[in-house]
XYZ file of C-alpha atoms in Angstrom:
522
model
C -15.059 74.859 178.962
C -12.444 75.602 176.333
C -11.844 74.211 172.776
C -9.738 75.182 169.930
C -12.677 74.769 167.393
C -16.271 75.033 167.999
C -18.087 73.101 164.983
C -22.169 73.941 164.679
C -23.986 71.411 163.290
C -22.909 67.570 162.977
C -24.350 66.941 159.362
C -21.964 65.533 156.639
C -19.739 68.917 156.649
C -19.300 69.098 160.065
C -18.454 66.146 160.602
C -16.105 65.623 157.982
C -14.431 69.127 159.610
C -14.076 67.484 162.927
C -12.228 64.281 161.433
C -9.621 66.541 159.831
C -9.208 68.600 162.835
C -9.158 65.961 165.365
C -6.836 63.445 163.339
C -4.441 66.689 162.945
C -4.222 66.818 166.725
C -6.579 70.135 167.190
C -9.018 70.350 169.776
C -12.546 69.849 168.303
C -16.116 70.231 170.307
C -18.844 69.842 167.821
C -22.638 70.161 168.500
C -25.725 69.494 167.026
C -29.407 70.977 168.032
C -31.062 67.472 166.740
C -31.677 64.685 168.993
C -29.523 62.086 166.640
C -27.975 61.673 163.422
C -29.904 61.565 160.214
C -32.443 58.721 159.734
C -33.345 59.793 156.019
C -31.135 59.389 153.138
C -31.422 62.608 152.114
C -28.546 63.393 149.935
C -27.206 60.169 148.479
C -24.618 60.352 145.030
C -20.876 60.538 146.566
C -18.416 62.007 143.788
C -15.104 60.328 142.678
C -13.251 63.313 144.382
C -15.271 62.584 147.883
C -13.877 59.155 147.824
C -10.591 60.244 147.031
C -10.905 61.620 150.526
C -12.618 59.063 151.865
C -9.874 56.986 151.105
C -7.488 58.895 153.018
C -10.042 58.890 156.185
C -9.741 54.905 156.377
C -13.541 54.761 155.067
C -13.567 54.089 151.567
C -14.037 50.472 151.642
C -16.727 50.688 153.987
C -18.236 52.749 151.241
C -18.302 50.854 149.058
C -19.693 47.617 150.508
C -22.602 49.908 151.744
C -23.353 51.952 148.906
C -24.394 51.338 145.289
C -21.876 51.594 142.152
C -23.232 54.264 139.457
C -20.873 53.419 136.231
C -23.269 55.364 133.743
C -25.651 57.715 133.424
C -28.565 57.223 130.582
C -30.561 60.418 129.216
C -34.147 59.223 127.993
C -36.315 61.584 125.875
C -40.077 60.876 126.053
C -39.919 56.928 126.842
C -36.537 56.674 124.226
C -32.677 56.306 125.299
C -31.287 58.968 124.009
C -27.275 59.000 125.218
C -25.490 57.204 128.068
C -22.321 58.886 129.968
C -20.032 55.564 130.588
C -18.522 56.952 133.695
C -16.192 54.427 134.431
C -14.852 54.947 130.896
C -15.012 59.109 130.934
C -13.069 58.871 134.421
C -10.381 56.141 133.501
C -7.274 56.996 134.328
C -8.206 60.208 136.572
C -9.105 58.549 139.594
C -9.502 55.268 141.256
C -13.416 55.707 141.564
C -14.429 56.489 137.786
C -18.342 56.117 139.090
C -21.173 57.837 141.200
C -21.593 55.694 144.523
C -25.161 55.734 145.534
C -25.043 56.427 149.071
C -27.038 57.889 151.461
C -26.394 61.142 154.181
C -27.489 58.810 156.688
C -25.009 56.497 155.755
C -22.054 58.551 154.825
C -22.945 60.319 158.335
C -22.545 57.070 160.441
C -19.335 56.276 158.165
C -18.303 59.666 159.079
C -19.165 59.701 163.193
C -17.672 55.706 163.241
C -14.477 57.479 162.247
C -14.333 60.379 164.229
C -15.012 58.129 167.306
C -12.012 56.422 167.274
C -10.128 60.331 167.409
C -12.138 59.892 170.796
C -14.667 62.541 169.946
C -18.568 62.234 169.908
C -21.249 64.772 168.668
C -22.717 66.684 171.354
C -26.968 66.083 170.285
C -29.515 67.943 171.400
C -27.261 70.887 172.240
C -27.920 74.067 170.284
C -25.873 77.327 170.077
C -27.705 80.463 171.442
C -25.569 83.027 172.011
C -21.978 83.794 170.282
C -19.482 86.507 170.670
C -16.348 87.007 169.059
C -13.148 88.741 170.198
C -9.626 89.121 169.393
C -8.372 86.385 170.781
C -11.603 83.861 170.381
C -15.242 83.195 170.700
C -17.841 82.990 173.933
C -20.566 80.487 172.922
C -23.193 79.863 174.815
C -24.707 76.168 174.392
C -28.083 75.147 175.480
C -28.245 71.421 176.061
C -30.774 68.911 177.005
C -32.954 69.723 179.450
C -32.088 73.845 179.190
C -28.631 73.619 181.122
C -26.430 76.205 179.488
C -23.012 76.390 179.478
C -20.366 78.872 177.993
C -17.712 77.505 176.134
C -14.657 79.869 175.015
C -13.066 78.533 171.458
C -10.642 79.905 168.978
C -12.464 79.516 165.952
C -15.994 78.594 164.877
C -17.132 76.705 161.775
C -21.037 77.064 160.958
C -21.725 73.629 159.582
C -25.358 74.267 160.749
C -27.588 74.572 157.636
C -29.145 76.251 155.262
C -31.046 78.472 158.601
C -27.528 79.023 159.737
C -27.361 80.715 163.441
C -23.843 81.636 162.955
C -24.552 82.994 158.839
C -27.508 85.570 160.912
C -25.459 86.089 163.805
C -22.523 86.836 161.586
C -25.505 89.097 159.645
C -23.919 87.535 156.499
C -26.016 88.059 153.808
C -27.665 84.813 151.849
C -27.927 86.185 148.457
C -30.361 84.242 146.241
C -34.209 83.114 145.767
C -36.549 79.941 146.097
C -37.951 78.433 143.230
C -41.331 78.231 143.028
C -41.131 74.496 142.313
C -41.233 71.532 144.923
C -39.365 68.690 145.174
C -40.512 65.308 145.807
C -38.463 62.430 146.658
C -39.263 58.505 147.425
C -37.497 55.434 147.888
C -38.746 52.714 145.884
C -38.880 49.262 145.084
C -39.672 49.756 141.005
C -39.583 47.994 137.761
C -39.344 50.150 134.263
C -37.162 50.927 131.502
C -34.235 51.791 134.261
C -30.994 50.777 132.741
C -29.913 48.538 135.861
C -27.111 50.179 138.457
C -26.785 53.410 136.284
C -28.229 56.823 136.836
C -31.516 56.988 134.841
C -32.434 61.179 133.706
C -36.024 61.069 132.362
C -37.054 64.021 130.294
C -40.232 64.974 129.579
C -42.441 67.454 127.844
C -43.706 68.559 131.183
C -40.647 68.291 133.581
C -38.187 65.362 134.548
C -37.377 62.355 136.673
C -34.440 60.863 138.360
C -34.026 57.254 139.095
C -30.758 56.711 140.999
C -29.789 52.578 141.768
C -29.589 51.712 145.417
C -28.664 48.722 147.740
C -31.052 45.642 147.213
C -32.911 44.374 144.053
C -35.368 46.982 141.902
C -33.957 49.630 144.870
C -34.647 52.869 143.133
C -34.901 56.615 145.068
C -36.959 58.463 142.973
C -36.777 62.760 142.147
C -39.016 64.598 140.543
C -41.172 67.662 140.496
C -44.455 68.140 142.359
C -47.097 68.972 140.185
C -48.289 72.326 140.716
C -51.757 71.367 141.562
C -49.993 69.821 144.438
C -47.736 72.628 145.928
C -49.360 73.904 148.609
C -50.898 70.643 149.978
C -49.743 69.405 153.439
C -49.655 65.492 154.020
C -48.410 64.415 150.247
C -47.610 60.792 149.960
C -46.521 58.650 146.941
C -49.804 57.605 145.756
C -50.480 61.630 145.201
C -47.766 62.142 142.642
C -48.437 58.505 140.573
C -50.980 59.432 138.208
C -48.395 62.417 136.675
C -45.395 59.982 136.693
C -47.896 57.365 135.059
C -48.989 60.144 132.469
C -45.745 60.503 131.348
C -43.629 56.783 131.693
C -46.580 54.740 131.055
C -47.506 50.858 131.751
C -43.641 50.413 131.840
C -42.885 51.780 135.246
C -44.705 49.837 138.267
C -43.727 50.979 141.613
C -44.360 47.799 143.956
C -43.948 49.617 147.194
C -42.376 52.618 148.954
C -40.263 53.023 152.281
C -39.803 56.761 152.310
C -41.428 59.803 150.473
C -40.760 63.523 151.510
C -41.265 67.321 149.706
C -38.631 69.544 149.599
C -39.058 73.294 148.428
C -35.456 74.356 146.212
C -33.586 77.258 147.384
C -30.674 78.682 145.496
C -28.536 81.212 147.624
C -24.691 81.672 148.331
C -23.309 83.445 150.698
C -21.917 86.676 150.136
C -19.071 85.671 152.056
C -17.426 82.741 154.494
C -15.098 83.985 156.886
C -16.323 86.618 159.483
C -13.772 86.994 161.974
C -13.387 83.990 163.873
C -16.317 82.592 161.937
C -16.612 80.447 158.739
C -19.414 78.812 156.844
C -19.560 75.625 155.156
C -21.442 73.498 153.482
C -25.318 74.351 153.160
C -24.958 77.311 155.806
C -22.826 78.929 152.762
C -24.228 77.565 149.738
C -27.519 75.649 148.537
C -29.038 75.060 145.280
C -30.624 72.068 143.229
C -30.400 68.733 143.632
C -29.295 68.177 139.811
C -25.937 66.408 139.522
C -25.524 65.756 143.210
C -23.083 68.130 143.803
C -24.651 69.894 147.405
C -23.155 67.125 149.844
C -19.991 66.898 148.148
C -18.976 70.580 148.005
C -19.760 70.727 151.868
C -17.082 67.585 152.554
C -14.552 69.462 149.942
C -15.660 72.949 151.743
C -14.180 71.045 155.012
C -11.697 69.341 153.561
C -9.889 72.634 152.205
C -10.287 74.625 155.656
C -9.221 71.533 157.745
C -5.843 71.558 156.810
C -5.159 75.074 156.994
C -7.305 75.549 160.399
C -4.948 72.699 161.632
C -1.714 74.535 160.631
C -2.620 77.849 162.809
C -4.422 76.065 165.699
C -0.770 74.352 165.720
C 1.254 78.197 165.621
C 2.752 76.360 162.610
C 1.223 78.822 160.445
C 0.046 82.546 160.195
C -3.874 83.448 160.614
C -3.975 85.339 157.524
C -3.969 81.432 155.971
C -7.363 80.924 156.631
C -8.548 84.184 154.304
C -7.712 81.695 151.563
C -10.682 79.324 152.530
C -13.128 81.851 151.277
C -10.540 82.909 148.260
C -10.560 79.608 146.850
C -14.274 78.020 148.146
C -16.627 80.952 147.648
C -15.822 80.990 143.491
C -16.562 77.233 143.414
C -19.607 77.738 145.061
C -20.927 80.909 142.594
C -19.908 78.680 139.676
C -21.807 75.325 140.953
C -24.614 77.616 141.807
C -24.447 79.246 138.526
C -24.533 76.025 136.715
C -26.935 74.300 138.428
C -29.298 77.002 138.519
C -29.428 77.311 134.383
C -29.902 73.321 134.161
C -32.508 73.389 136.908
C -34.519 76.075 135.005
C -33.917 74.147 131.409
C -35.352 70.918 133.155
C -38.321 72.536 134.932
C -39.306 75.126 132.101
C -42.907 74.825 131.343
C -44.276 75.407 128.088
C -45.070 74.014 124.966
C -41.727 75.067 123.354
C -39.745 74.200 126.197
C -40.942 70.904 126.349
C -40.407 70.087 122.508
C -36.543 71.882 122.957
C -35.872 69.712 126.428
C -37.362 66.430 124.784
C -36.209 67.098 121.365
C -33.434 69.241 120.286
C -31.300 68.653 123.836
C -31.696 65.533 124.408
C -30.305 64.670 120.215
C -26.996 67.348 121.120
C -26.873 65.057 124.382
C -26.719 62.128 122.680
C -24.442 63.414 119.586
C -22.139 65.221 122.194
C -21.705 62.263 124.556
C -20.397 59.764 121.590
C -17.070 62.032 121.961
C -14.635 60.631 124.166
C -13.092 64.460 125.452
C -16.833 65.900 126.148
C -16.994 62.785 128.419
C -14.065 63.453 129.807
C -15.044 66.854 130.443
C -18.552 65.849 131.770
C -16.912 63.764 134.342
C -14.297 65.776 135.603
C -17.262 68.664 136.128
C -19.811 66.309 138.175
C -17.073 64.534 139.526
C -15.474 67.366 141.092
C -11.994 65.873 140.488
C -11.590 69.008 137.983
C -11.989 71.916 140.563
C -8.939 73.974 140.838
C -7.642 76.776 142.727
C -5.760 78.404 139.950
C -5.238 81.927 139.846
C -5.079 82.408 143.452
C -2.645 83.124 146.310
C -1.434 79.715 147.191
C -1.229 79.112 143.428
C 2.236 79.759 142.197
C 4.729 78.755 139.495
C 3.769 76.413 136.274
C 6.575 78.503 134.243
C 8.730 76.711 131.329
C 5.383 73.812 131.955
C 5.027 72.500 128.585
C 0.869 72.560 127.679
C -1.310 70.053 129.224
C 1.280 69.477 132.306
C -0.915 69.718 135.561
C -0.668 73.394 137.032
C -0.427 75.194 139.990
C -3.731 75.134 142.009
C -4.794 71.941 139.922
C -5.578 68.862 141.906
C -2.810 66.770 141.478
C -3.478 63.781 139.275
C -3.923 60.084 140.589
C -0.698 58.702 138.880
C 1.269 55.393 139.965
C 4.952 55.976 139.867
C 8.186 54.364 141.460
C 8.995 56.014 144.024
C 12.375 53.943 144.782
C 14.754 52.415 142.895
C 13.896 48.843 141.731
C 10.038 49.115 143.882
C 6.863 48.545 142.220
C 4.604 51.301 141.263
C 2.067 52.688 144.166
C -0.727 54.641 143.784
C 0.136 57.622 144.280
C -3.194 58.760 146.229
C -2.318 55.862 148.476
C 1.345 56.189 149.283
C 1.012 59.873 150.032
C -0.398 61.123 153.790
C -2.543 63.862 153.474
C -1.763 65.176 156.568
C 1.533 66.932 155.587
C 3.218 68.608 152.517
C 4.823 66.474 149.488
C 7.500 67.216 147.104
C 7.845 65.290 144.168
C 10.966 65.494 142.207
C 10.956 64.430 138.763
C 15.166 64.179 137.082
C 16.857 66.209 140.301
C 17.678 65.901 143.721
C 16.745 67.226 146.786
C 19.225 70.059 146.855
C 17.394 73.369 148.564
C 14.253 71.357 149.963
C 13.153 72.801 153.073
C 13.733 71.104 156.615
C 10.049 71.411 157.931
C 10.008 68.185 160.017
C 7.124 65.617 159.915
C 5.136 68.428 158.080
C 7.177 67.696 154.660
C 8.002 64.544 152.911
C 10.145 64.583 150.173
C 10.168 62.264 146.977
C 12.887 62.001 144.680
C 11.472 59.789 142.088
C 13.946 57.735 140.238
C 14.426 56.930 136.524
C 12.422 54.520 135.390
C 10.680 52.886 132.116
C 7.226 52.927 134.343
C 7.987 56.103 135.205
C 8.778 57.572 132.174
C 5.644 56.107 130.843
C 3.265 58.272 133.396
C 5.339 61.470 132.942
C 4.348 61.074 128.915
C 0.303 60.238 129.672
C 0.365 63.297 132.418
C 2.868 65.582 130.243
C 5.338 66.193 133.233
C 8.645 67.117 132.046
C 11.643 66.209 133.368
C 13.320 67.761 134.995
C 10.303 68.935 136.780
C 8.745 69.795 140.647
C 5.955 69.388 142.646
C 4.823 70.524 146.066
C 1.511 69.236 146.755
C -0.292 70.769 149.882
C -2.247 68.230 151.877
C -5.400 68.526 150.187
C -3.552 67.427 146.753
C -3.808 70.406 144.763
C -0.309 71.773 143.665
C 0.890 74.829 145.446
C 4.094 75.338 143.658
C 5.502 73.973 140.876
C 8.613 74.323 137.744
C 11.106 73.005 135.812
C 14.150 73.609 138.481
C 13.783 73.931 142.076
C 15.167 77.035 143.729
C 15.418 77.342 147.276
C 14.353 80.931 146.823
C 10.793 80.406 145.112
C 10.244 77.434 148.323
C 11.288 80.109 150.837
C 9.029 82.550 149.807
C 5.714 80.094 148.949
C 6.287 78.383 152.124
C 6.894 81.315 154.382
C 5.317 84.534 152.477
C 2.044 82.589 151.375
C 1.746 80.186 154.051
C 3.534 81.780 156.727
C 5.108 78.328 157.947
C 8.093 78.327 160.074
C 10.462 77.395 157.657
C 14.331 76.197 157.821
C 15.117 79.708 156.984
C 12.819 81.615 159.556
């Protein structure tokens, strides 16, 4: 049996990979060692920038009917409100989805398989990878399915989507650099009444630890996060009714938990990869990366992990491209990853600190900077752009090129481009940008010039002169574009290349050095 791509592992990540393969026309078999999809929720806040994606997918909608709208998030300080983050003001004007949707892996999986069905391709369960050997020109895999029939399958390329015990990350004898924490996890899914600020994200802080209360579907819905008590680490067969008295000791008569579907322990790892590419071989998702639950970041850097190697693993499956493309993956993924850990390992270890003193600082001094800093309208800003992942950016790096003569605050190269509506022909309305543009191919945007010197690359390129216009005019001012001005936007919206004047030359060599695409001057 032969494929072009082998994914390992059908969580969130992998499947996410397979829809941008298999929508791009490559070859996809994808695998998973468990008998089904998840039945837990697992996982649950989706990001602004995962919807942004989800949009292009054709499952955004779908999203949102299922899942719950977050539009603030409310820091309490022994039993007291101490600041609220009013998401869908911090992320106005950045993105369509200025909120946290409250959805769960199980969910966002079957949203995720739904769509990859209709590419007529179906996870392969209860099928688990056992041997792997890689080549020159591709991979041996051998599968074992249900039942113990193995088969060998011969694939290009390989994308380890399978987990924080990653076969392919040991195979690949890729180190996992990191630590547990001696902490545990609990989580439970809840039908509660308390001080919650209703359909918001509720952060309770407390002299001995913390609790998250995140809004779900249905009335009083809440899944619950917080810390095991220590008494209670090592104890097999924990339930709900283990862990009330300690959230009782520290909310009170005011929180009454009326019943509970789900409850399940989780030991914290934090660990990165040391790298993602090994040959033919790539990790994603938790097989590269895992840390702390705090600011629900894990699922969404998997699904942006496979969103930025879909594209270019699509390009050189098609020969459009040159393999040396796919060393950016781990270029531009593995510093997001050592930042997100980074960051989420210092507020893990500020919210779990035990102590006297680190109670009174968590409870007391943070919580009053929390609550001065969040009354400014940019640290909002910034706040959102950071949890919702709309502010990574690639700058800096090889496919990052140009921004010269930019005036200051103009979006750069290796910057996501921002959601903007514009007029994109003469006497139109104005689309949304993040709707009129197909993320399957390369866009130029030309602000006050023609097309003079744009490349011929087929369906791969679309080209947008956008006209004078007052509306126009307007959005260049609030995003500080110049005119005249250029944009080429890969297909994962970040900005590859961009300047005042465009010059065939500077195209040529982005497009054909960098990229390695057969250009109209190959």
């Amino acid at each position: 049996m032969n494929t072009q791509v082998l994914i390992v592992g059908a969580g969130p990540t992998g499947l996410m990979l397979a829809n941008q393969l298999a929508r791009r026309g490559v070859g996809v078999v994808i695998v998973d060692r468990h008998a089904g999809p998840a039945k837990e929720t697992r996982a649950l806040g989706v990001q602004a920038r995962t919807l942004e994606i989800y949009r292009h997918l054709g499952v955004v909608d779908r999203a949102l009917e299922l899942g719950k709208r977050g539009t603030g998030a409310n820091i309490w300080a022994s039993g007291r409100r101490m600041a609220r983050v009013p998401l869908g003001q911090a992320g106005r004007g950045r993105t369509p989805y200025p909120f946290i949707l409250v959805l769960g892996q199980d969910d966002n999986e079957r949203l995720l398989g739904d769509r990859l069905r209709e590419d007529g391709v179906e996870v392969r369960w209860s099928t688990e990878l056992i041997e792997l050997r890689q080549e020159d020109d591709g991979v041996t895999a051998v599968l074992r399915g249900e039942g113990g029939a193995e088969e060998r399958l011969r694939a290009d390329w390989v994308a380890g989507c399978d987990g924080a015990h990653s076969f392919i990350r040991e195979h690949c004898a890729v180190p996992f650099i990191g630590a547990p924490y001696e902490h545990v996890f609990y989580v439970a899914d809840t039908v509660s009444t308390g001080d919650m600020v209703p359909d918001e994200v509720n952060v309770f802080l407390w002299k001995r630890g913390f609790h998250l209360f995140f809004p779900m579907r249905g009335d009083d819905h809440w899944r619950i996060v917080g810390i095991l008590p220590a008494a209670l680490r090592d104890r097999d067969g924990l339930g709900l009714a283990d862990v009330v008295p300690s959230l009782e000791a520290e909310a009170g008569d005011s929180l009454d938990i009326r019943s509970c579907q789900w409850f399940s322990t989780y030991r914290i790892h934090h660990r990165c990869a040391a790298r993602f590419r090994d040959g033919r071989c790539f990790l994603l998702g938790d097989a590269a990366h895992i840390h702390s639950p705090v600011g629900a970041q894990g699922m969404n850097t998997g699904l942006q992990d496979a969103y930025n190697l879909g594209w270019k693993l699509a390009l050189v499956c098609a020969g459009r491209a040159r393999a040396a493309l796919l060393d950016t993956y781990e270029e531009e993924r593995l510093p997001v990853a050592r930042r997100l850990l980074a960051t989420t390992d210092r507020v893990f270890k500020f919210l779990v600190s035990d102590g006297w003193l680190a109670g009174l600082i968590r409870t007391q001094v943070m919580a009053r900077l929390a609550a001065f800093a969040m009354r400014r309208e940019r640290l909002q800003a910034f706040a959102f752009r950071i949890v919702s992942q709309t502010g990574i950016h690639y700058r800096g790096t090889s496919l990052a090129r140009g921004s010269a003569g930019m005036p200051r605050g103009a979006p750069r190269a290796g910057e996501r481009f921002p959601w903007a509506r514009l007029v994109l022909r003469p006497g139109a309305p104005a689309s949304d940008l993040y709707e009129v543009l197909d993320d399957r191919r390369f866009h130029l945007l030309l602000f006050g010039q023609g097309a003079e010197g744009a490349p011929d690359l087929g369906d791969l390129l679309q080209v947008h002169e956008v006209p004078d216009d007052p509306a126009n005019t307007a959005e260049r001012a609030r995003l500080r574009i110049p005119s005249p001005a250029f944009y080429l936007l890969r297909p994962d919206g970040h900005v590859g290349l961009c300047g005042r004047h465009l010059q065939a030359a500077d195209l040529e060599a982005w497009l054909g050095q960098r990229l390695g695409l057969a250009t109209a001057w190959a």
